[in-house]
Amino acid sequence: MHNTFHHSLVARTGAHLLVAALCAAIALLAGALVLGGPRAVEAQTAECEVIDLGPLSAEVGLEASGSWTTEDCDSRFRIDSDAHTYRFEVTAPGRVRIELGSPDADSQLYLLAEDETRIADDDDGGAVVDSRIERDFVPGVYLVEATTVGGRARGPADFSLSIRYLSGCEPIDLGVLESGTDLTAEGTWSLDGCGSRIVSKHPGHNYTFTLPQDGRVLIDLTSEHGDPVLSLASPERGVIGANDDGGAGINSRIESYLPAGLYLIEATTYRERGLQPLSSDFELVVQLLDEEETQRGFNLKVEAVLAPDQVIAGEPFAIDYRVGNVGLGDLPDDGSYALAYARGGPRWVIDVGEEIPASPERWQAGVSYHSDAVTASATSVAIGELQSFEITIDDPGPAWVFVGLLVFDADDEEVGFHGVWRDFMVVTGPTFDPVTISIDGTDYIVSAIPSDGEEADEAEDGEEADEGEEGEEEIEEGTVIPEVTVAGDPEAEIDPAIEAQAIYIAAVQEYLLAGIFERPLIAALGEPGEAAGEPVSLDDLSRGPLLAEIGRRYADAVAASGLIEALAGDELFNHVAAENLLLGSVQAAADSYAPLAAAWTALQARIAGGDGLTLDEAIAVHTQLTHAEAVLSPILVAEAIIDATRADDDREPPATAQWMTADLEERASCGVGPAHLRAALTEAGVANVGELLALDAELRFALPLYGYATDAALCAAFLTRGDVSRLMDQLGIEDTAVHVRLVPPPPEPPPAGPTAHSLRILVRLGEDGRPEHAVQLADGRELLPRKRFLDHDAEVDRWKISTMIVVDGQEIGRIRARRLADGRIELGFRDVNGVAIVPEVRFVPADLPDDWLRSSAIVAPPPDPGAQQQTGTEDAMGGDPDGAPAPPSTGHGSAQ
């Protein structure tokens, strides 16, 4: 992805937080162009001396110095702080800066009217922790109180005070804006320059221009190091607009149709003090647009956004959208491209789509694209590069999502931007309206409704609780606390176990079953066929039953494929064999899904008729749903990818298949790896585990998609316990009988003993030109011993051995290799008992490639306590070129 995306996105979606404040404050802009001071709450009357500094002159400022001794007059506004008060007179309107500094104290500055009404104050508006007040003054008498933040406890300190007119802060006239002639200005923002009239801590410059006739005006404010902010006003219309990040990157832009007249621009920067560089240059460009020419160009926009009104904290959710070119011209096919993204908050999370280059098939005038049918228009189309976004918000409460579309030219310069906001609520768990659940002949009313935060407000705003009483507990907005009452007797006590059952049944019924066919992984399974037989239902949702189902299906598919026999005959495998194995599992998966869908549909109809689920039915639905999403879904997704790829004449996966593959790969990325297929086969009671694992390693090498589908199911199985526990936490169900019944404690694993290992010896040309050796286990792991290189000057016919290879804490042996007189290399192995093992396929050609070559399979037996250890005369191989220990596993097809 181009780095320009990150630059373009910085602070862009935070602009709305600033614009409202700017629009409210911009009326202060030079009204054209002198402002008076607002009045505020009256301060205390001080009896201390007020030092008169006299009138303020445009030529010479006013200065004063003194000390806070800790025994001076009390500040009117700061607790236990010294203060000195000064009077001065403004005789002519203008912009005045008042600065208070101290080398030893944290100064605080207050500006008062003559009657001691407080006008303004500042703590750190100057350098470091010095104070500064800057504003437009009207003639009159003013007071300044010079005090400190730390108070008398910080000890005595000297200070200096200065008051002076600022020159060069008046608006600069840019002239008359005519068609074809831009008005431009350049300047520098610095801490010593004029401050913004909106937020004086921000450096700012003001400009005027005259529009002789009505027209559409475009104003761009750009800066390489600053964060530009634009404001626009006129004497007649007042506030017209304010913008932070409407231009390219974090630059500012205002585009508006304006009637003829005089206009004022303020060019400022969002960064104040510590965030603002000592200086940053900017450029201002004002131009009159040709509206007809503009309409004939491209105009890419976000046309629609669909996000849930409510999501669960910590659970990913989909955002669908539609984007298109609503202009009359195509996006130039010269390297220009567009990029869509989604950001969510209040804590920023992001998902970024693919770059979509302009082409004869992309971003043509009038063409729109949708991520899903739910946002489709009558004329929009689906393309593989545009997929639903997925983000996760972790904190409950009000939240938002922003979908943006950035447009870049061939030089990676941003030339367009558009975005849409959506607000929603994040809750802590599933929500549902009151529903009746029957347990052992008693009806219970169960509900789960999110808090709106009123309880917390009442606790804060209400009267204090009497002594000995507890106040209202604060409940964060979005918190869901399920409630259970006995129907007809709301005050009756309920056994905690019965309460947990009622909550769980209601959640499965109203949260899982009610929308089961809209769940993304279930919807992707398509329309079920005719139901035949009983639906598969696991005993529980612990890891074992799911793994057993995966292992059984895998063994059945392999048995039907004949690949075990092919592997025994040393046949070579390619991607077609792996594809056929996957496709062979599809019909069985579809046959399993049909009765599940039929059972769910029947339960939905029964509930609609007024009946509720029983506990056994709720558990069955939960386990069936997990089985469908974990075991069936990856197989059917893989089928869709294979079908789409095979349909392409060049066997290049189309964009949709590429995206589906990436999604399946992400689902397979939990880290379980092919080694855990052994656990699944063992759970299923399969006899030929070793043969199946060897076949699995071959198939993963031939077709990565095969590995993704297998690992996606394995990941789902290994993550099931956590998923169930999270749901129980969301429902407030602790370790009750319901929880234990769903996920019983795992059995104690039997003590591991020494085992035999099937492996192949690997060899390739290393980076330094020496042959490098490794072993590949049946489960796909590739292990590199520390000393594994055969030196260039190794003696012919002299065996060299690697350092010991260790698998899961067990030593299994060493690799042997020797150079032959004809330039070839012969491979071998010495097991942990000292016995030499000779692979059937073991000779390596003299022109060794830099990709791994593999010997035929051998078996390294476990240690034999009664065997007589044999010793060899082999020399050690060379070590790693950099002297560092080798990684535990590297190379293609590796699995940790």
PDB file of N, CA and C in Angstrom, residues 593-673:
ATOM      1  N   TYR A 593     -25.270 -30.121   6.002  1.00  0.00           N
ATOM      2  CA  TYR A 593     -25.894 -28.830   6.268  1.00  0.00           C
ATOM      3  C   TYR A 593     -27.404 -28.864   6.070  1.00  0.00           C
ATOM      4  N   ALA A 594     -27.880 -29.619   5.106  1.00  0.00           N
ATOM      5  CA  ALA A 594     -29.309 -29.626   4.797  1.00  0.00           C
ATOM      6  C   ALA A 594     -30.179 -29.996   6.005  1.00  0.00           C
ATOM      7  N   PRO A 595     -29.912 -31.091   6.724  1.00  0.00           N
ATOM      8  CA  PRO A 595     -30.761 -31.397   7.890  1.00  0.00           C
ATOM      9  C   PRO A 595     -30.604 -30.370   9.016  1.00  0.00           C
ATOM     10  N   LEU A 596     -29.429 -29.751   9.141  1.00  0.00           N
ATOM     11  CA  LEU A 596     -29.273 -28.693  10.140  1.00  0.00           C
ATOM     12  C   LEU A 596     -30.206 -27.530   9.831  1.00  0.00           C
ATOM     13  N   ALA A 597     -30.174 -27.089   8.582  1.00  0.00           N
ATOM     14  CA  ALA A 597     -31.023 -25.960   8.186  1.00  0.00           C
ATOM     15  C   ALA A 597     -32.497 -26.294   8.376  1.00  0.00           C
ATOM     16  N   ALA A 598     -32.868 -27.508   8.050  1.00  0.00           N
ATOM     17  CA  ALA A 598     -34.265 -27.910   8.217  1.00  0.00           C
ATOM     18  C   ALA A 598     -34.661 -27.899   9.694  1.00  0.00           C
ATOM     19  N   ALA A 599     -33.782 -28.383  10.565  1.00  0.00           N
ATOM     20  CA  ALA A 599     -34.077 -28.399  12.001  1.00  0.00           C
ATOM     21  C   ALA A 599     -34.209 -26.981  12.543  1.00  0.00           C
ATOM     22  N   TRP A 600     -33.323 -26.078  12.116  1.00  0.00           N
ATOM     23  CA  TRP A 600     -33.392 -24.687  12.581  1.00  0.00           C
ATOM     24  C   TRP A 600     -34.681 -24.018  12.110  1.00  0.00           C
ATOM     25  N   THR A 601     -35.043 -24.268  10.873  1.00  0.00           N
ATOM     26  CA  THR A 601     -36.264 -23.664  10.325  1.00  0.00           C
ATOM     27  C   THR A 601     -37.489 -24.142  11.100  1.00  0.00           C
ATOM     28  N   ALA A 602     -37.512 -25.427  11.438  1.00  0.00           N
ATOM     29  CA  ALA A 602     -38.648 -25.973  12.196  1.00  0.00           C
ATOM     30  C   ALA A 602     -38.727 -25.339  13.585  1.00  0.00           C
ATOM     31  N   LEU A 603     -37.591 -25.156  14.242  1.00  0.00           N
ATOM     32  CA  LEU A 603     -37.582 -24.522  15.558  1.00  0.00           C
ATOM     33  C   LEU A 603     -38.031 -23.063  15.467  1.00  0.00           C
ATOM     34  N   GLN A 604     -37.595 -22.357  14.447  1.00  0.00           N
ATOM     35  CA  GLN A 604     -38.033 -20.966  14.275  1.00  0.00           C
ATOM     36  C   GLN A 604     -39.543 -20.882  14.128  1.00  0.00           C
ATOM     37  N   ALA A 605     -40.112 -21.810  13.343  1.00  0.00           N
ATOM     38  CA  ALA A 605     -41.571 -21.814  13.154  1.00  0.00           C
ATOM     39  C   ALA A 605     -42.289 -22.130  14.458  1.00  0.00           C
ATOM     40  N   ARG A 606     -41.745 -23.046  15.221  1.00  0.00           N
ATOM     41  CA  ARG A 606     -42.386 -23.400  16.497  1.00  0.00           C
ATOM     42  C   ARG A 606     -42.351 -22.231  17.474  1.00  0.00           C
ATOM     43  N   ILE A 607     -41.209 -21.515  17.520  1.00  0.00           N
ATOM     44  CA  ILE A 607     -41.089 -20.367  18.423  1.00  0.00           C
ATOM     45  C   ILE A 607     -42.055 -19.267  18.001  1.00  0.00           C
ATOM     46  N   ALA A 608     -42.195 -19.078  16.678  1.00  0.00           N
ATOM     47  CA  ALA A 608     -43.146 -18.071  16.183  1.00  0.00           C
ATOM     48  C   ALA A 608     -44.562 -18.400  16.606  1.00  0.00           C
ATOM     49  N   GLY A 609     -44.827 -19.691  16.820  1.00  0.00           N
ATOM     50  CA  GLY A 609     -46.143 -20.111  17.274  1.00  0.00           C
ATOM     51  C   GLY A 609     -46.360 -19.974  18.763  1.00  0.00           C
ATOM     52  N   GLY A 610     -45.338 -19.549  19.507  1.00  0.00           N
ATOM     53  CA  GLY A 610     -45.516 -19.291  20.932  1.00  0.00           C
ATOM     54  C   GLY A 610     -44.755 -20.222  21.846  1.00  0.00           C
ATOM     55  N   ASP A 611     -44.144 -21.273  21.314  1.00  0.00           N
ATOM     56  CA  ASP A 611     -43.369 -22.189  22.149  1.00  0.00           C
ATOM     57  C   ASP A 611     -41.921 -21.702  22.247  1.00  0.00           C
ATOM     58  N   GLY A 612     -41.253 -22.045  23.359  1.00  0.00           N
ATOM     59  CA  GLY A 612     -39.850 -21.699  23.539  1.00  0.00           C
ATOM     60  C   GLY A 612     -38.967 -22.925  23.499  1.00  0.00           C
ATOM     61  N   LEU A 613     -37.669 -22.698  23.454  1.00  0.00           N
ATOM     62  CA  LEU A 613     -36.723 -23.797  23.443  1.00  0.00           C
ATOM     63  C   LEU A 613     -36.587 -24.409  24.834  1.00  0.00           C
ATOM     64  N   THR A 614     -36.232 -25.688  24.849  1.00  0.00           N
ATOM     65  CA  THR A 614     -35.822 -26.327  26.097  1.00  0.00           C
ATOM     66  C   THR A 614     -34.299 -26.179  26.212  1.00  0.00           C
ATOM     67  N   LEU A 615     -33.754 -26.535  27.375  1.00  0.00           N
ATOM     68  CA  LEU A 615     -32.308 -26.452  27.557  1.00  0.00           C
ATOM     69  C   LEU A 615     -31.596 -27.387  26.588  1.00  0.00           C
ATOM     70  N   ASP A 616     -32.096 -28.615  26.416  1.00  0.00           N
ATOM     71  CA  ASP A 616     -31.457 -29.554  25.498  1.00  0.00           C
ATOM     72  C   ASP A 616     -31.489 -29.026  24.071  1.00  0.00           C
ATOM     73  N   GLU A 617     -32.610 -28.426  23.688  1.00  0.00           N
ATOM     74  CA  GLU A 617     -32.703 -27.880  22.330  1.00  0.00           C
ATOM     75  C   GLU A 617     -31.743 -26.697  22.144  1.00  0.00           C
ATOM     76  N   ALA A 618     -31.628 -25.857  23.173  1.00  0.00           N
ATOM     77  CA  ALA A 618     -30.709 -24.713  23.077  1.00  0.00           C
ATOM     78  C   ALA A 618     -29.272 -25.190  22.907  1.00  0.00           C
ATOM     79  N   ILE A 619     -28.883 -26.198  23.683  1.00  0.00           N
ATOM     80  CA  ILE A 619     -27.521 -26.732  23.558  1.00  0.00           C
ATOM     81  C   ILE A 619     -27.323 -27.359  22.180  1.00  0.00           C
ATOM     82  N   ALA A 620     -28.348 -28.068  21.681  1.00  0.00           N
ATOM     83  CA  ALA A 620     -28.235 -28.687  20.353  1.00  0.00           C
ATOM     84  C   ALA A 620     -28.044 -27.628  19.276  1.00  0.00           C
ATOM     85  N   VAL A 621     -28.824 -26.545  19.335  1.00  0.00           N
ATOM     86  CA  VAL A 621     -28.687 -25.476  18.343  1.00  0.00           C
ATOM     87  C   VAL A 621     -27.283 -24.871  18.406  1.00  0.00           C
ATOM     88  N   HIS A 622     -26.808 -24.633  19.617  1.00  0.00           N
ATOM     89  CA  HIS A 622     -25.482 -24.026  19.798  1.00  0.00           C
ATOM     90  C   HIS A 622     -24.391 -24.919  19.210  1.00  0.00           C
ATOM     91  N   THR A 623     -24.440 -26.212  19.498  1.00  0.00           N
ATOM     92  CA  THR A 623     -23.409 -27.118  18.988  1.00  0.00           C
ATOM     93  C   THR A 623     -23.531 -27.297  17.480  1.00  0.00           C
ATOM     94  N   GLN A 624     -24.761 -27.357  16.975  1.00  0.00           N
ATOM     95  CA  GLN A 624     -24.953 -27.495  15.522  1.00  0.00           C
ATOM     96  C   GLN A 624     -24.415 -26.271  14.783  1.00  0.00           C
ATOM     97  N   LEU A 625     -24.692 -25.097  15.320  1.00  0.00           N
ATOM     98  CA  LEU A 625     -24.208 -23.866  14.690  1.00  0.00           C
ATOM     99  C   LEU A 625     -22.683 -23.835  14.673  1.00  0.00           C
ATOM    100  N   THR A 626     -22.076 -24.217  15.781  1.00  0.00           N
ATOM    101  CA  THR A 626     -20.614 -24.241  15.850  1.00  0.00           C
ATOM    102  C   THR A 626     -20.043 -25.237  14.852  1.00  0.00           C
ATOM    103  N   HIS A 627     -20.681 -26.393  14.735  1.00  0.00           N
ATOM    104  CA  HIS A 627     -20.235 -27.402  13.769  1.00  0.00           C
ATOM    105  C   HIS A 627     -20.315 -26.867  12.349  1.00  0.00           C
ATOM    106  N   ALA A 628     -21.415 -26.199  12.015  1.00  0.00           N
ATOM    107  CA  ALA A 628     -21.589 -25.692  10.651  1.00  0.00           C
ATOM    108  C   ALA A 628     -20.557 -24.618  10.324  1.00  0.00           C
ATOM    109  N   GLU A 629     -20.315 -23.713  11.271  1.00  0.00           N
ATOM    110  CA  GLU A 629     -19.376 -22.623  11.003  1.00  0.00           C
ATOM    111  C   GLU A 629     -17.926 -23.087  11.048  1.00  0.00           C
ATOM    112  N   ALA A 630     -17.641 -24.089  11.882  1.00  0.00           N
ATOM    113  CA  ALA A 630     -16.255 -24.522  12.048  1.00  0.00           C
ATOM    114  C   ALA A 630     -15.840 -25.553  11.013  1.00  0.00           C
ATOM    115  N   VAL A 631     -16.683 -26.550  10.778  1.00  0.00           N
ATOM    116  CA  VAL A 631     -16.293 -27.693   9.957  1.00  0.00           C
ATOM    117  C   VAL A 631     -16.787 -27.567   8.514  1.00  0.00           C
ATOM    118  N   LEU A 632     -18.045 -27.173   8.343  1.00  0.00           N
ATOM    119  CA  LEU A 632     -18.626 -27.164   6.996  1.00  0.00           C
ATOM    120  C   LEU A 632     -18.221 -25.935   6.195  1.00  0.00           C
ATOM    121  N   SER A 633     -18.197 -24.785   6.853  1.00  0.00           N
ATOM    122  CA  SER A 633     -17.958 -23.537   6.124  1.00  0.00           C
ATOM    123  C   SER A 633     -16.630 -23.517   5.367  1.00  0.00           C
ATOM    124  N   PRO A 634     -15.478 -23.861   5.983  1.00  0.00           N
ATOM    125  CA  PRO A 634     -14.216 -23.798   5.218  1.00  0.00           C
ATOM    126  C   PRO A 634     -14.217 -24.677   3.970  1.00  0.00           C
ATOM    127  N   ILE A 635     -14.878 -25.843   4.047  1.00  0.00           N
ATOM    128  CA  ILE A 635     -14.895 -26.751   2.894  1.00  0.00           C
ATOM    129  C   ILE A 635     -15.665 -26.116   1.739  1.00  0.00           C
ATOM    130  N   LEU A 636     -16.832 -25.536   2.014  1.00  0.00           N
ATOM    131  CA  LEU A 636     -17.642 -24.972   0.951  1.00  0.00           C
ATOM    132  C   LEU A 636     -17.044 -23.691   0.396  1.00  0.00           C
ATOM    133  N   VAL A 637     -16.354 -22.915   1.243  1.00  0.00           N
ATOM    134  CA  VAL A 637     -15.654 -21.734   0.731  1.00  0.00           C
ATOM    135  C   VAL A 637     -14.528 -22.162  -0.210  1.00  0.00           C
ATOM    136  N   ALA A 638     -13.782 -23.189   0.181  1.00  0.00           N
ATOM    137  CA  ALA A 638     -12.707 -23.684  -0.679  1.00  0.00           C
ATOM    138  C   ALA A 638     -13.257 -24.169  -2.015  1.00  0.00           C
ATOM    139  N   GLU A 639     -14.429 -24.795  -1.993  1.00  0.00           N
ATOM    140  CA  GLU A 639     -15.049 -25.243  -3.252  1.00  0.00           C
ATOM    141  C   GLU A 639     -15.326 -24.056  -4.165  1.00  0.00           C
ATOM    142  N   ALA A 640     -15.882 -22.976  -3.589  1.00  0.00           N
ATOM    143  CA  ALA A 640     -16.188 -21.804  -4.405  1.00  0.00           C
ATOM    144  C   ALA A 640     -14.928 -21.213  -5.026  1.00  0.00           C
ATOM    145  N   ILE A 641     -13.831 -21.218  -4.274  1.00  0.00           N
ATOM    146  CA  ILE A 641     -12.559 -20.683  -4.794  1.00  0.00           C
ATOM    147  C   ILE A 641     -12.057 -21.557  -5.943  1.00  0.00           C
ATOM    148  N   ILE A 642     -12.103 -22.869  -5.767  1.00  0.00           N
ATOM    149  CA  ILE A 642     -11.627 -23.778  -6.809  1.00  0.00           C
ATOM    150  C   ILE A 642     -12.466 -23.632  -8.070  1.00  0.00           C
ATOM    151  N   ASP A 643     -13.789 -23.580  -7.916  1.00  0.00           N
ATOM    152  CA  ASP A 643     -14.670 -23.445  -9.079  1.00  0.00           C
ATOM    153  C   ASP A 643     -14.385 -22.161  -9.841  1.00  0.00           C
ATOM    154  N   ALA A 644     -14.181 -21.043  -9.091  1.00  0.00           N
ATOM    155  CA  ALA A 644     -13.920 -19.764  -9.752  1.00  0.00           C
ATOM    156  C   ALA A 644     -12.583 -19.799 -10.484  1.00  0.00           C
ATOM    157  N   THR A 645     -11.580 -20.444  -9.895  1.00  0.00           N
ATOM    158  CA  THR A 645     -10.261 -20.506 -10.524  1.00  0.00           C
ATOM    159  C   THR A 645     -10.279 -21.403 -11.752  1.00  0.00           C
ATOM    160  N   ARG A 646     -10.951 -22.529 -11.645  1.00  0.00           N
ATOM    161  CA  ARG A 646     -11.011 -23.440 -12.789  1.00  0.00           C
ATOM    162  C   ARG A 646     -11.788 -22.844 -13.953  1.00  0.00           C
ATOM    163  N   ALA A 647     -12.713 -21.944 -13.655  1.00  0.00           N
ATOM    164  CA  ALA A 647     -13.500 -21.318 -14.725  1.00  0.00           C
ATOM    165  C   ALA A 647     -12.676 -20.336 -15.531  1.00  0.00           C
ATOM    166  N   ASP A 648     -11.555 -19.873 -14.990  1.00  0.00           N
ATOM    167  CA  ASP A 648     -10.689 -18.930 -15.703  1.00  0.00           C
ATOM    168  C   ASP A 648      -9.779 -19.708 -16.657  1.00  0.00           C
ATOM    169  N   ASP A 649      -9.730 -19.268 -17.896  1.00  0.00           N
ATOM    170  CA  ASP A 649      -8.957 -19.981 -18.911  1.00  0.00           C
ATOM    171  C   ASP A 649      -7.488 -20.076 -18.547  1.00  0.00           C
ATOM    172  N   ASP A 650      -6.945 -19.015 -17.922  1.00  0.00           N
ATOM    173  CA  ASP A 650      -5.524 -19.005 -17.572  1.00  0.00           C
ATOM    174  C   ASP A 650      -5.256 -19.569 -16.187  1.00  0.00           C
ATOM    175  N   ARG A 651      -6.309 -20.088 -15.544  1.00  0.00           N
ATOM    176  CA  ARG A 651      -6.221 -20.604 -14.176  1.00  0.00           C
ATOM    177  C   ARG A 651      -5.660 -19.561 -13.216  1.00  0.00           C
ATOM    178  N   GLU A 652      -5.902 -18.277 -13.526  1.00  0.00           N
ATOM    179  CA  GLU A 652      -5.554 -17.205 -12.607  1.00  0.00           C
ATOM    180  C   GLU A 652      -6.780 -16.912 -11.755  1.00  0.00           C
ATOM    181  N   PRO A 653      -6.674 -16.989 -10.450  1.00  0.00           N
ATOM    182  CA  PRO A 653      -7.871 -16.761  -9.626  1.00  0.00           C
ATOM    183  C   PRO A 653      -8.406 -15.357  -9.822  1.00  0.00           C
ATOM    184  N   PRO A 654      -9.698 -15.191 -10.130  1.00  0.00           N
ATOM    185  CA  PRO A 654     -10.271 -13.854 -10.256  1.00  0.00           C
ATOM    186  C   PRO A 654     -10.242 -13.122  -8.919  1.00  0.00           C
ATOM    187  N   ALA A 655     -10.563 -11.819  -8.966  1.00  0.00           N
ATOM    188  CA  ALA A 655     -10.430 -10.993  -7.765  1.00  0.00           C
ATOM    189  C   ALA A 655     -11.278 -11.532  -6.619  1.00  0.00           C
ATOM    190  N   THR A 656     -12.489 -11.983  -6.906  1.00  0.00           N
ATOM    191  CA  THR A 656     -13.356 -12.489  -5.835  1.00  0.00           C
ATOM    192  C   THR A 656     -12.733 -13.723  -5.179  1.00  0.00           C
ATOM    193  N   ALA A 657     -12.175 -14.623  -6.007  1.00  0.00           N
ATOM    194  CA  ALA A 657     -11.535 -15.807  -5.448  1.00  0.00           C
ATOM    195  C   ALA A 657     -10.308 -15.434  -4.626  1.00  0.00           C
ATOM    196  N   GLN A 658      -9.577 -14.419  -5.074  1.00  0.00           N
ATOM    197  CA  GLN A 658      -8.405 -13.981  -4.311  1.00  0.00           C
ATOM    198  C   GLN A 658      -8.830 -13.458  -2.942  1.00  0.00           C
ATOM    199  N   TRP A 659      -9.907 -12.668  -2.924  1.00  0.00           N
ATOM    200  CA  TRP A 659     -10.359 -12.143  -1.636  1.00  0.00           C
ATOM    201  C   TRP A 659     -10.851 -13.270  -0.741  1.00  0.00           C
ATOM    202  N   MET A 660     -11.610 -14.222  -1.303  1.00  0.00           N
ATOM    203  CA  MET A 660     -12.098 -15.339  -0.499  1.00  0.00           C
ATOM    204  C   MET A 660     -10.931 -16.158   0.054  1.00  0.00           C
ATOM    205  N   THR A 661      -9.882 -16.314  -0.756  1.00  0.00           N
ATOM    206  CA  THR A 661      -8.700 -17.040  -0.283  1.00  0.00           C
ATOM    207  C   THR A 661      -8.044 -16.301   0.872  1.00  0.00           C
ATOM    208  N   ALA A 662      -7.917 -14.972   0.740  1.00  0.00           N
ATOM    209  CA  ALA A 662      -7.312 -14.182   1.816  1.00  0.00           C
ATOM    210  C   ALA A 662      -8.142 -14.282   3.089  1.00  0.00           C
ATOM    211  N   ASP A 663      -9.459 -14.289   2.946  1.00  0.00           N
ATOM    212  CA  ASP A 663     -10.330 -14.399   4.120  1.00  0.00           C
ATOM    213  C   ASP A 663     -10.179 -15.770   4.776  1.00  0.00           C
ATOM    214  N   LEU A 664     -10.105 -16.812   3.973  1.00  0.00           N
ATOM    215  CA  LEU A 664      -9.924 -18.153   4.523  1.00  0.00           C
ATOM    216  C   LEU A 664      -8.562 -18.276   5.189  1.00  0.00           C
ATOM    217  N   GLU A 665      -7.542 -17.661   4.581  1.00  0.00           N
ATOM    218  CA  GLU A 665      -6.206 -17.682   5.179  1.00  0.00           C
ATOM    219  C   GLU A 665      -6.209 -16.992   6.541  1.00  0.00           C
ATOM    220  N   GLU A 666      -6.965 -15.895   6.654  1.00  0.00           N
ATOM    221  CA  GLU A 666      -7.045 -15.206   7.945  1.00  0.00           C
ATOM    222  C   GLU A 666      -7.726 -16.080   8.982  1.00  0.00           C
ATOM    223  N   ARG A 667      -8.759 -16.785   8.582  1.00  0.00           N
ATOM    224  CA  ARG A 667      -9.439 -17.689   9.514  1.00  0.00           C
ATOM    225  C   ARG A 667      -8.524 -18.834   9.942  1.00  0.00           C
ATOM    226  N   ALA A 668      -7.501 -19.124   9.144  1.00  0.00           N
ATOM    227  CA  ALA A 668      -6.591 -20.224   9.439  1.00  0.00           C
ATOM    228  C   ALA A 668      -5.324 -19.769  10.141  1.00  0.00           C
ATOM    229  N   SER A 669      -5.308 -18.516  10.600  1.00  0.00           N
ATOM    230  CA  SER A 669      -4.051 -17.941  11.091  1.00  0.00           C
ATOM    231  C   SER A 669      -3.938 -17.917  12.609  1.00  0.00           C
ATOM    232  N   CYS A 670      -4.636 -18.806  13.302  1.00  0.00           N
ATOM    233  CA  CYS A 670      -4.577 -18.792  14.761  1.00  0.00           C
ATOM    234  C   CYS A 670      -3.323 -19.466  15.305  1.00  0.00           C
ATOM    235  N   GLY A 671      -2.541 -20.114  14.441  1.00  0.00           N
ATOM    236  CA  GLY A 671      -1.277 -20.677  14.879  1.00  0.00           C
ATOM    237  C   GLY A 671      -1.316 -22.148  15.235  1.00  0.00           C
ATOM    238  N   VAL A 672      -2.463 -22.836  15.007  1.00  0.00           N
ATOM    239  CA  VAL A 672      -2.491 -24.255  15.371  1.00  0.00           C
ATOM    240  C   VAL A 672      -1.627 -25.080  14.426  1.00  0.00           C
ATOM    241  N   GLY A 673      -1.661 -24.783  13.129  1.00  0.00           N
ATOM    242  CA  GLY A 673      -0.787 -25.444  12.178  1.00  0.00           C
ATOM    243  C   GLY A 673      -1.183 -26.880  11.905  1.00  0.00           C
TER     244      GLY A 673
END
